[in-house]
Short mmCIF file of C-alpha atoms in Angstrom, two decimals:
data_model
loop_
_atom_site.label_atom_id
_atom_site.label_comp_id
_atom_site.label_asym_id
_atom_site.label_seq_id
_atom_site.Cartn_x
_atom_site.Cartn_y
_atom_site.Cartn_z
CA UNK A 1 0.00 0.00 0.00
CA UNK A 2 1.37 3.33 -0.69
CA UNK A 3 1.25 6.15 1.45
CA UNK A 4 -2.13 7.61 0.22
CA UNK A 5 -3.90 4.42 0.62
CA UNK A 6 -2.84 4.60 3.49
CA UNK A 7 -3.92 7.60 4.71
CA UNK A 8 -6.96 7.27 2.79
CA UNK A 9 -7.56 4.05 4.45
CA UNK A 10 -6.91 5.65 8.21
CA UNK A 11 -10.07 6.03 9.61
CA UNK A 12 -11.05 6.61 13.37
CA UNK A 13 -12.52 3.20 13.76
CA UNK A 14 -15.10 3.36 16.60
CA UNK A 15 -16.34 -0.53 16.25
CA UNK A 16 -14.51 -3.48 16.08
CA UNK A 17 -14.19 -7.29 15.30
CA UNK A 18 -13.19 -9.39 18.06
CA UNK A 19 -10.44 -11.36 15.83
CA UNK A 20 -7.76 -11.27 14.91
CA UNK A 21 -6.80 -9.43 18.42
CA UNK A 22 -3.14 -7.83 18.16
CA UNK A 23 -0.72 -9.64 20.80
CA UNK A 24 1.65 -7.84 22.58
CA UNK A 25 4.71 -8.75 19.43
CA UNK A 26 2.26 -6.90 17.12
CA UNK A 27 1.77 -3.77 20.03
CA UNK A 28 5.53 -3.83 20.27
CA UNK A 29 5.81 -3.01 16.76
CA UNK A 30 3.22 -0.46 16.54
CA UNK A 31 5.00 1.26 19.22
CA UNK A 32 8.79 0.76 17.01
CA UNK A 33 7.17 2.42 13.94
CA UNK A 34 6.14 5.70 16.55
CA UNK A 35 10.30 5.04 18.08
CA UNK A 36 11.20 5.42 14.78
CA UNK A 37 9.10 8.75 13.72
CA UNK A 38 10.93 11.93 14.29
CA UNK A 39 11.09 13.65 17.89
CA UNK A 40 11.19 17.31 18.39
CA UNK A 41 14.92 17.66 19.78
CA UNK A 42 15.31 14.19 19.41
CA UNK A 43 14.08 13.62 23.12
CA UNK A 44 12.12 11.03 22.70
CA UNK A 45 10.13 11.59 25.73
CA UNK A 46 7.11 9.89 25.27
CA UNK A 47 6.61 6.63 26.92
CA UNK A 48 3.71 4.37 26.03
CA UNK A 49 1.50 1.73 27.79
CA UNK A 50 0.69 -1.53 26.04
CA UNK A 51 -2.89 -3.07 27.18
CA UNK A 52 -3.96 -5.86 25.75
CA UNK A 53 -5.69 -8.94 28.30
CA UNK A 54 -9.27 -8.92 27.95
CA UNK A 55 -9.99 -7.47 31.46
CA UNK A 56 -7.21 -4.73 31.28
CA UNK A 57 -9.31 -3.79 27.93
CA UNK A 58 -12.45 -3.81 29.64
CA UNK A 59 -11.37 -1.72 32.33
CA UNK A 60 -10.11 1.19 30.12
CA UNK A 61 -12.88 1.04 28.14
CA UNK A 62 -15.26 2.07 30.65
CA UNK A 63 -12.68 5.03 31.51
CA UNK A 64 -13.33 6.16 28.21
CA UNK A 65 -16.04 8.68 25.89
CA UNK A 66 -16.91 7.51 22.35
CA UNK A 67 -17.68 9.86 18.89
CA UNK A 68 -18.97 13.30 20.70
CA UNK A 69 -20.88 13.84 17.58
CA UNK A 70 -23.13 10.87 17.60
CA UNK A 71 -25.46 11.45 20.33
CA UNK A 72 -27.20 8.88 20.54
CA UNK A 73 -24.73 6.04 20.51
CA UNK A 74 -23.35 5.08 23.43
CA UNK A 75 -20.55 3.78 22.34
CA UNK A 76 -19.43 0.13 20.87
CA UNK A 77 -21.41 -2.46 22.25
CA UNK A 78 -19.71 -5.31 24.24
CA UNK A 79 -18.88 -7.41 20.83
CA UNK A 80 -17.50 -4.18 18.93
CA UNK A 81 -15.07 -3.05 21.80
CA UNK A 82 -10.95 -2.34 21.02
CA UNK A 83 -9.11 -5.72 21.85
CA UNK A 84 -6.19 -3.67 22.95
CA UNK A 85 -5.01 -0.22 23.60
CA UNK A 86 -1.79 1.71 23.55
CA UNK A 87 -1.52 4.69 25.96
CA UNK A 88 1.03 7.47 25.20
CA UNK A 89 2.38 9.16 28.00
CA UNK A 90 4.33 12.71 28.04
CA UNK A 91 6.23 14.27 31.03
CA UNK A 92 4.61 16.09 33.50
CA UNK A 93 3.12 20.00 32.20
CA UNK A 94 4.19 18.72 28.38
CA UNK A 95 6.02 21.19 25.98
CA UNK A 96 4.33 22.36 22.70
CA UNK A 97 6.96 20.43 20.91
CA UNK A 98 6.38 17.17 23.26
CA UNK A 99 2.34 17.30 22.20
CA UNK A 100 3.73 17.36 18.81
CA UNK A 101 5.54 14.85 19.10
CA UNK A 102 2.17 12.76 20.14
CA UNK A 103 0.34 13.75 17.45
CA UNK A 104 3.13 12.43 15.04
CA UNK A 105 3.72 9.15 17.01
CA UNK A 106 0.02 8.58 17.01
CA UNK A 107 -0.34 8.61 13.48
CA UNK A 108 2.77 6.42 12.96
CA UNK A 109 1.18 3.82 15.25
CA UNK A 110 -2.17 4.21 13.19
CA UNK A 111 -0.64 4.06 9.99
CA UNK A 112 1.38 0.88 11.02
CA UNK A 113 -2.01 -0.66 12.20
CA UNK A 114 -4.01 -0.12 9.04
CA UNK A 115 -0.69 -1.70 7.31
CA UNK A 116 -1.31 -4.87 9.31
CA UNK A 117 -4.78 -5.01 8.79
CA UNK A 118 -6.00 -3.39 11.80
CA UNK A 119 -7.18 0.03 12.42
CA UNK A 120 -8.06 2.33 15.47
CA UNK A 121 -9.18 5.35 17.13
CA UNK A 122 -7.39 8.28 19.15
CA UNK A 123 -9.26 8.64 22.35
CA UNK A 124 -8.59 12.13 23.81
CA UNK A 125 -11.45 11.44 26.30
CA UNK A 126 -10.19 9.26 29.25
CA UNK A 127 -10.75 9.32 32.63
CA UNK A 128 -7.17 10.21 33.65
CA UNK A 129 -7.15 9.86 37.34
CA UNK A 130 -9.05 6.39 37.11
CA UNK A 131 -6.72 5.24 34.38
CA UNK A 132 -3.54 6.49 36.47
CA UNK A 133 -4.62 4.36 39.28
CA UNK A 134 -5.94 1.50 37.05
CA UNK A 135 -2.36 0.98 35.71
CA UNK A 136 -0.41 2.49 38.55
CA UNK A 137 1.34 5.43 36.32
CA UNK A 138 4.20 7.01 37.59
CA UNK A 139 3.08 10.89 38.94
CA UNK A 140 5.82 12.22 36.47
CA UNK A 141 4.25 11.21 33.29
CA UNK A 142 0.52 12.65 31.89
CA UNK A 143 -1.29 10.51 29.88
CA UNK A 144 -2.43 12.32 26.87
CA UNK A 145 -3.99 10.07 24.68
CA UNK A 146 -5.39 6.36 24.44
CA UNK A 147 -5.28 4.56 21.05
CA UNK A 148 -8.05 1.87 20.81
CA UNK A 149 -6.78 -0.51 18.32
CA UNK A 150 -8.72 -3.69 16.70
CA UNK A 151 -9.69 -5.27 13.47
CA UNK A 152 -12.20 -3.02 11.99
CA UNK A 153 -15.74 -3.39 12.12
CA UNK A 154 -17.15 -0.69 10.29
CA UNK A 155 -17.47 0.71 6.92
CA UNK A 156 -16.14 4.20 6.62
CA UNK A 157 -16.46 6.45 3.74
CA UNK A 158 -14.96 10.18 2.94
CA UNK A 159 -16.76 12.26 1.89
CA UNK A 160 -16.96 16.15 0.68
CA UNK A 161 -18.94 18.23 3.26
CA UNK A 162 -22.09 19.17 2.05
CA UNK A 163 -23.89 21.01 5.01
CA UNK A 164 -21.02 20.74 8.07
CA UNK A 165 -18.24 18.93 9.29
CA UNK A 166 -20.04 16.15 11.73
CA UNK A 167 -19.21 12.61 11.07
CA UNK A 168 -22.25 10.90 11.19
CA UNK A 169 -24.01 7.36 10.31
CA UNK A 170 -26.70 6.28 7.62
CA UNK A 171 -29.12 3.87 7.75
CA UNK A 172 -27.23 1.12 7.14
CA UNK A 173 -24.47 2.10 9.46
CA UNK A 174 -22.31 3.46 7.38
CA UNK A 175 -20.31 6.15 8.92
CA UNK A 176 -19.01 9.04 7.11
CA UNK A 177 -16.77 11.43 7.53
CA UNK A 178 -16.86 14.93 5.76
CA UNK A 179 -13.65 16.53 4.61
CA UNK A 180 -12.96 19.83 3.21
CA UNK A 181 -11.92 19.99 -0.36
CA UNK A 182 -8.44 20.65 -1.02
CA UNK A 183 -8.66 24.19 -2.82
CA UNK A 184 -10.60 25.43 0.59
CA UNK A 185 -7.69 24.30 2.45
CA UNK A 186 -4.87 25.86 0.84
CA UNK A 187 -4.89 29.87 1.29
CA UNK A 188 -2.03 30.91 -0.93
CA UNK A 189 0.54 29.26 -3.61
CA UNK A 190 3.17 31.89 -4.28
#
């Protein structure tokens, strides 16, 4: 796949499969293909958390909010739910550069995923102190995202926007994301 499939194939995939379930080799690697994105100084601060047994997975998942913009879904239902997770910590009161650094790890473990055959979701809504205590995290690391990670489940499908920018779902559960077209995007080519 080249880089455009890729990204075109990169979805935030909020329902999942239950198999195949990534073990923690496959986690491991997801987490080498972030090691190996660039790092803002070269720091490499960022330290990540690999979750993967069933009840581990259950417990985060109830520490966690689901697609703000479809109201009335509660989330995925208990056969649709991540079979693992990665966590990506920063240091305590994180840098600009250090949240960058997330951002660009994040997508290097998504991108990796949907490589394998697996896809995910950046969850930026997580019950931090629960989670903290849940996996006993050191006080000098924040945890500043969770990345739900499965075997897709869902159809996704891009679309231009048409009325606003809300993903949403059809009738037959197709979700769809609206992007801007590229022209709107681009302010000046001098």
């Amino acid at each position: 796949m080249n880089i455009k499939d890729l990204l075109e194939s990169n979805r935030s995939f909020r329902r999942f499969k239950q198999t195949p379930v990534l073990n923690d080799q496959a986690l491991r690697d997801l987490v080498n293909s972030a090691r190996l994105s660039p790092s803002a100084r070269n720091a490499q601060v960022l330290r990540f958390i690999l979750v993967s047994s069933k009840q581990a997975c259950d417990d985060l998942f109830i520490n966690t909010a689901w697609a703000g913009a479809l109201k009335n879904w509660p989330g995925p239902a208990i056969n649709e739910r991540p079979t693992s997770y990665i966590l990506i910590l920063t240091p305590k009161n994180p840098s600009q550069f250090e949240l960058m650094d997330v951002g660009i790890a994040a997508q290097s473990i998504l991108l990796s995923a949907v490589a394998n055959g697996f896809g995910g979701c950046i969850l930026g809504s997580v019950k931090r102190k629960a989670v903290r205590e849940l996996f006993n995290i050191d006080e000098n690391y924040e945890i500043s995202i969770a990345i739900a990670l499965g075997t897709p489940g869902e159809k996704i499908v891009i679309e231009d926007i048409k009325e606003d920018i809300n993903y949403y779902r059809d009738d037959a559960s197709v979700h769809h994301v609206p992007k801007r077209k590229l022209d709107e995007l681009i302010l000046k080519s001098v």
